[in-house]
mmCIF file of C-alpha atoms in Angstrom:
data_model
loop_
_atom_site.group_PDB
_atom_site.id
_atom_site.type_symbol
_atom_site.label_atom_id
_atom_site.label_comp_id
_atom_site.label_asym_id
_atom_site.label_seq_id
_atom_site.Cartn_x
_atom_site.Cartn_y
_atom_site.Cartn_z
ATOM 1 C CA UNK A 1 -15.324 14.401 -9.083
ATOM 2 C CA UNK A 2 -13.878 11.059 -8.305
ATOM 3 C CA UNK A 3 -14.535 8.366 -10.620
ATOM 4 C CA UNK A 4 -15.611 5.865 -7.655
ATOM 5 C CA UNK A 5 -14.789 2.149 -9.641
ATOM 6 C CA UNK A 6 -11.179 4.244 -10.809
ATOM 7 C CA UNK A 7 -11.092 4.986 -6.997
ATOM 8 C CA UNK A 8 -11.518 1.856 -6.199
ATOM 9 C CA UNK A 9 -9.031 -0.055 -8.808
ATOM 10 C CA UNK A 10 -5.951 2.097 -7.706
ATOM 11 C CA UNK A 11 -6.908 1.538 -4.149
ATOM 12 C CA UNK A 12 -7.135 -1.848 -4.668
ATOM 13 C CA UNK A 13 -3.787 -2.441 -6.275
ATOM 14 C CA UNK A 14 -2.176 -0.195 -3.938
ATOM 15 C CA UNK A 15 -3.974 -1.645 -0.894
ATOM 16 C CA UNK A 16 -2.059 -4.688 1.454
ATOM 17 C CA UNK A 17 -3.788 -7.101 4.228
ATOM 18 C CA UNK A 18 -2.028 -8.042 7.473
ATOM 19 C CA UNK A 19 0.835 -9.742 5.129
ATOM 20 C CA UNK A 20 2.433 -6.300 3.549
ATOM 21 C CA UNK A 21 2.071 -4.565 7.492
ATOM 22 C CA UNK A 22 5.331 -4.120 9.343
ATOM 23 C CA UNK A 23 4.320 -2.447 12.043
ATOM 24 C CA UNK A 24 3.261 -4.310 14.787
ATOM 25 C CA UNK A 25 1.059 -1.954 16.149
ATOM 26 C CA UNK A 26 -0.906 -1.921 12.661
ATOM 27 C CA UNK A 27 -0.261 -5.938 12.076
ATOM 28 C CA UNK A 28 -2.281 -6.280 15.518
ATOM 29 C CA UNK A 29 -5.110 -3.712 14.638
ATOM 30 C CA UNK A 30 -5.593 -5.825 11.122
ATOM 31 C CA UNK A 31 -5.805 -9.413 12.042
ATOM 32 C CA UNK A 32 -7.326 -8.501 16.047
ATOM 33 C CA UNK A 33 -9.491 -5.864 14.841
ATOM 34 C CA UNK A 34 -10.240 -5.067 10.785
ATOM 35 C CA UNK A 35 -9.912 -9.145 10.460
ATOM 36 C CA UNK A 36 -11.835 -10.517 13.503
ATOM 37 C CA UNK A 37 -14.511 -13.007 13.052
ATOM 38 C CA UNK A 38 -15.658 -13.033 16.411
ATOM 39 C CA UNK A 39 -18.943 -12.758 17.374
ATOM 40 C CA UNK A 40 -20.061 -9.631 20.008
ATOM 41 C CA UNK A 41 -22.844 -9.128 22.299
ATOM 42 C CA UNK A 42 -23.017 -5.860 20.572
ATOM 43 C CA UNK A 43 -24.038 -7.664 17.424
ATOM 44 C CA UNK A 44 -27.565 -8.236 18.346
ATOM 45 C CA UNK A 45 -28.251 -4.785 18.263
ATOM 46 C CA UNK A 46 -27.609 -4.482 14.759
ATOM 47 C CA UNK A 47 -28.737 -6.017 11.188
ATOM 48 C CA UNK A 48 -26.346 -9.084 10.194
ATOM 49 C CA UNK A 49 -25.474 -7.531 6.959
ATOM 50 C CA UNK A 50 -24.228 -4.762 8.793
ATOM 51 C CA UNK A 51 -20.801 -4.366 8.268
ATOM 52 C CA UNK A 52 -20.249 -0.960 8.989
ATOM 53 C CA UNK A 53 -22.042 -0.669 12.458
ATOM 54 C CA UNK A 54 -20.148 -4.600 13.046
ATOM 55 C CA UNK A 55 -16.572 -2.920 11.912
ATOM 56 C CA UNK A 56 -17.208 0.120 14.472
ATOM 57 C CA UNK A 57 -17.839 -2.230 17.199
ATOM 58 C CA UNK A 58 -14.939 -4.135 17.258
ATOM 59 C CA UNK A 59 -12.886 -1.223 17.154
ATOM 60 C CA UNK A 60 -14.372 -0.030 20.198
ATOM 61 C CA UNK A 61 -14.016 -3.335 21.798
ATOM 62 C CA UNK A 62 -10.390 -3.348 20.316
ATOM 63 C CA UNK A 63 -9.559 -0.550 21.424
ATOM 64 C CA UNK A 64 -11.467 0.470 24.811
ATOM 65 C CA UNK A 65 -12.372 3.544 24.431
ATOM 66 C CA UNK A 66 -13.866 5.202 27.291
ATOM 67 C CA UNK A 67 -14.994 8.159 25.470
ATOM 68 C CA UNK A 68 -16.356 8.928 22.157
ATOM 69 C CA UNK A 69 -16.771 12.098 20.344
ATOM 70 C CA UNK A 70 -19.076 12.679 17.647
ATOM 71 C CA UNK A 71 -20.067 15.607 15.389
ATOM 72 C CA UNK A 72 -23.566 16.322 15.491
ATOM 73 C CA UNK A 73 -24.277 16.025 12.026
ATOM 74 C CA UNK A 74 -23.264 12.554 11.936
ATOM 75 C CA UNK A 75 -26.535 9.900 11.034
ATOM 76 C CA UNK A 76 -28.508 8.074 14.213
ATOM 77 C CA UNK A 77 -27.730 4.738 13.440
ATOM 78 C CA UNK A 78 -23.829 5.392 13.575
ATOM 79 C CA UNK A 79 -24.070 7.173 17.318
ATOM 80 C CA UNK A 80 -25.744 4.728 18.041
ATOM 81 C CA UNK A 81 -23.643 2.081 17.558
ATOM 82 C CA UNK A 82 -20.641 4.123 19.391
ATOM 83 C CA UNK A 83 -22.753 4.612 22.538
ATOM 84 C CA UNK A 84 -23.479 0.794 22.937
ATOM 85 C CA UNK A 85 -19.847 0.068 23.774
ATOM 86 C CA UNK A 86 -18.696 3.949 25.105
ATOM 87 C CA UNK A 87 -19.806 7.078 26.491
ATOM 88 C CA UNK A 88 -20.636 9.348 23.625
ATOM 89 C CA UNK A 89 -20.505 13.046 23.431
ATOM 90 C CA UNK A 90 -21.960 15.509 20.621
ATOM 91 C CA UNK A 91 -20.009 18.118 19.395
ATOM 92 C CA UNK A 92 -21.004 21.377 17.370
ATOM 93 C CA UNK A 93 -17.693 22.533 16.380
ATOM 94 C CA UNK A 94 -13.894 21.120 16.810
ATOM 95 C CA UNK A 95 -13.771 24.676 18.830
ATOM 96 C CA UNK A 96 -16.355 23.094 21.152
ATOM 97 C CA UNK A 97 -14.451 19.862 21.270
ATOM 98 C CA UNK A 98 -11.271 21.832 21.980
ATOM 99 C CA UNK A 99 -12.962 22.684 25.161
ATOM 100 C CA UNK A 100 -13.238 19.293 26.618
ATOM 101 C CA UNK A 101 -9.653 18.540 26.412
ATOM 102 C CA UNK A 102 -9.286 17.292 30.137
ATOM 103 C CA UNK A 103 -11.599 14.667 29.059
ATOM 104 C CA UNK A 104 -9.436 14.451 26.024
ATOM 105 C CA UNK A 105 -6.519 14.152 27.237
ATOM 106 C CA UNK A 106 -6.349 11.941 29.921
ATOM 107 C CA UNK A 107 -7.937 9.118 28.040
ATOM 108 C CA UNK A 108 -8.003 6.791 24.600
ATOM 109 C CA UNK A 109 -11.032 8.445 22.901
ATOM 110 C CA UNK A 110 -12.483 7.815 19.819
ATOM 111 C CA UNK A 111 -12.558 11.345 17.819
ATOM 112 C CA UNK A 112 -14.959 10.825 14.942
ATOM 113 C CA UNK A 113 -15.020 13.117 12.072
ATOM 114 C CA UNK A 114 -17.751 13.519 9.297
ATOM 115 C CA UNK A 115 -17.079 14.992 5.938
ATOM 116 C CA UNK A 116 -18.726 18.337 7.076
ATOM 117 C CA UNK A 117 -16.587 18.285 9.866
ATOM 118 C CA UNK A 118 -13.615 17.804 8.393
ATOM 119 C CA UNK A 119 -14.276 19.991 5.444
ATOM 120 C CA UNK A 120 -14.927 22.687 7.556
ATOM 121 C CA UNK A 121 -11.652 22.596 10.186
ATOM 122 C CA UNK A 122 -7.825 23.166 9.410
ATOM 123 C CA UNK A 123 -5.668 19.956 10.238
ATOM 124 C CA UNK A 124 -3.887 21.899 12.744
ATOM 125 C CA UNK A 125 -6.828 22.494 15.152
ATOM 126 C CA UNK A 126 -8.408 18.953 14.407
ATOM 127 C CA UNK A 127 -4.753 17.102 15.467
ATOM 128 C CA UNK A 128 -5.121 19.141 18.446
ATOM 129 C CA UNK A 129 -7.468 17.269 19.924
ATOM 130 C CA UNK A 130 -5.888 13.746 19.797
ATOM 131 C CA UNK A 131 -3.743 12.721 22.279
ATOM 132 C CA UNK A 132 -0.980 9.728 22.058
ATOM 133 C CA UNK A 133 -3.996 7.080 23.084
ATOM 134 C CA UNK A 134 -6.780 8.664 20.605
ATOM 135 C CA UNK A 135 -8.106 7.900 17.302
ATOM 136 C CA UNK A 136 -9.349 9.991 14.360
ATOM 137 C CA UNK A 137 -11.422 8.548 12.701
ATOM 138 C CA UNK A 138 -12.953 9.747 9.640
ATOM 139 C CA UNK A 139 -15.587 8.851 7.498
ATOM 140 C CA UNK A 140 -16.039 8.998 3.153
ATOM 141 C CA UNK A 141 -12.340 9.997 2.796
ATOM 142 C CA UNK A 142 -13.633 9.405 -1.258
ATOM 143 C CA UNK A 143 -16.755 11.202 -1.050
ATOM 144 C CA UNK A 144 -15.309 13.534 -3.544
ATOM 145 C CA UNK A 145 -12.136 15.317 -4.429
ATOM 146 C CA UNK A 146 -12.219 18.141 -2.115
ATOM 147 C CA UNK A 147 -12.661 15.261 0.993
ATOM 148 C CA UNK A 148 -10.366 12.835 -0.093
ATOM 149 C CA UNK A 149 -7.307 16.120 -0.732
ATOM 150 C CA UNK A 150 -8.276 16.873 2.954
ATOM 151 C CA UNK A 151 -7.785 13.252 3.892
ATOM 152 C CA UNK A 152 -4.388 13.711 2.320
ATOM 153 C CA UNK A 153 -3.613 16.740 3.822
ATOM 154 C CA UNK A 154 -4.030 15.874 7.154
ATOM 155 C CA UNK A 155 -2.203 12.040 7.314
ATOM 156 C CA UNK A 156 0.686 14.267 5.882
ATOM 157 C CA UNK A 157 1.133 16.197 8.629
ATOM 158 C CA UNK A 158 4.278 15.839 10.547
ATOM 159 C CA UNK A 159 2.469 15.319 13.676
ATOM 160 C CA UNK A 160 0.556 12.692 12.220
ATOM 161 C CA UNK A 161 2.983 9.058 12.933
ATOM 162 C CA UNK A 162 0.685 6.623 11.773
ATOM 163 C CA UNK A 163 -2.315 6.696 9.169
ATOM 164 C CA UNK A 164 -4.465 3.829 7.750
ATOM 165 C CA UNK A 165 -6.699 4.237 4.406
ATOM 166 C CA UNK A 166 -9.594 1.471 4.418
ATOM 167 C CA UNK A 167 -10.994 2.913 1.317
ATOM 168 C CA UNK A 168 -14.219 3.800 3.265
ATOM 169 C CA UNK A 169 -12.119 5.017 6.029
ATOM 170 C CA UNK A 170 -9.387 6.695 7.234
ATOM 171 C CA UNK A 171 -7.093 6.492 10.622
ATOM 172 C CA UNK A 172 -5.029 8.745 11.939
ATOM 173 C CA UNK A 173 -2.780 8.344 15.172
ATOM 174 C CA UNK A 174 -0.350 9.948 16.955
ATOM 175 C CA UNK A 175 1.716 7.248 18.744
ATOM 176 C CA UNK A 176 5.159 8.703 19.914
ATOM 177 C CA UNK A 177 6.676 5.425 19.702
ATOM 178 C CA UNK A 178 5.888 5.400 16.297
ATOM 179 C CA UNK A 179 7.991 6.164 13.186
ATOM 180 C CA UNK A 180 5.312 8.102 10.622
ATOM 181 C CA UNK A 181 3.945 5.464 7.954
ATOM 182 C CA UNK A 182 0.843 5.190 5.814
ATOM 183 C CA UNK A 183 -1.374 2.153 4.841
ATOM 184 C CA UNK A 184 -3.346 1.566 2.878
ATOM 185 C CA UNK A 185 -5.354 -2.141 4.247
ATOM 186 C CA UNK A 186 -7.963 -4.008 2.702
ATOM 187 C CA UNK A 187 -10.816 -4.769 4.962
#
């Protein structure tokens, strides 16, 4: 079991903000996205202390998505914060998502990725449904030790170039222009 303040300390120490990134396709995502202060229509439709529903719309607003794609498992509140910026799918199975790929594909899409999800897919078939323009995102990469070695396993795959641990979070992207590097950012 992960000892969540230990967790947290090495993360912490380990962790950077927009000043340690040298990527500029990371330096952007901090301090226009993870850092922005602005304030979004979408905000209304949330609580103020909301941080987590207010983080997941700026990335959508960041990044346009035009499609989302969400396990079924994952809570109401969070789908419905993705569907007030995108059109959201459900998803039984990364089998069943495999099957949309022409939507995949052709488009930036947000993949998002529960702990049951991920726990229960190899990182081979869940990198095959990103595309160059996509994100993985997962959710409670420290929810324990088993999700958290997963985590690991799949921002070490070779297909994997770029990978960002928020803690809470994790990112995982598969820009071709991009040599493979891992943060670790403080939100």
């Amino acid at each position: 079991k992960l000892n969540p303040l230990l967790s947290y300390l090495k993360f912490w120490w380990h962790s950077k903000n927009q000043h340690g990134v040298h990527s500029p396709f990371v330096f952007d995502l901090v301090t226009k996205c993870f850092y922005d202060r602005s304030h979004y229509n979408a905000y209304q439709h949330v609580s103020n202390r909301d941080s987590k529903s207010k983080f997941l719309i700026r990335l959508n607003v960041y990044f346009k998505f035009k499609r989302c794609f969400i396990p079924e498992t994952i809570s109401k509140k969070t789908e419905y914060v993705l569907n007030l910026e995108n059109k959201t799918s459900k998803f039984k199975s990364v089998s069943e998502l495999l099957k949309t790929e022409h939507l995949i594909s052709k488009t930036p899409c947000l993949i998002y990725l529960d702990s049951q999800t991920l726990a229960q897919h190899s990182s081979a078939d869940l990198l095959k449904v990103c595309n160059r323009d996509s994100l993985i995102l997962i959710d409670a990469i420290r929810e324990n030790t088993t999700q958290f070695k997963r985590w690991t396993e799949l921002k070490s795959n070779a297909q994997v170039t770029a990978s960002i641990d928020t803690f809470y979070w994790g990112f995982i992207f598969l820009r071709t222009a991009q040599p493979q590097e891992h943060f670790t950012i403080r939100l």
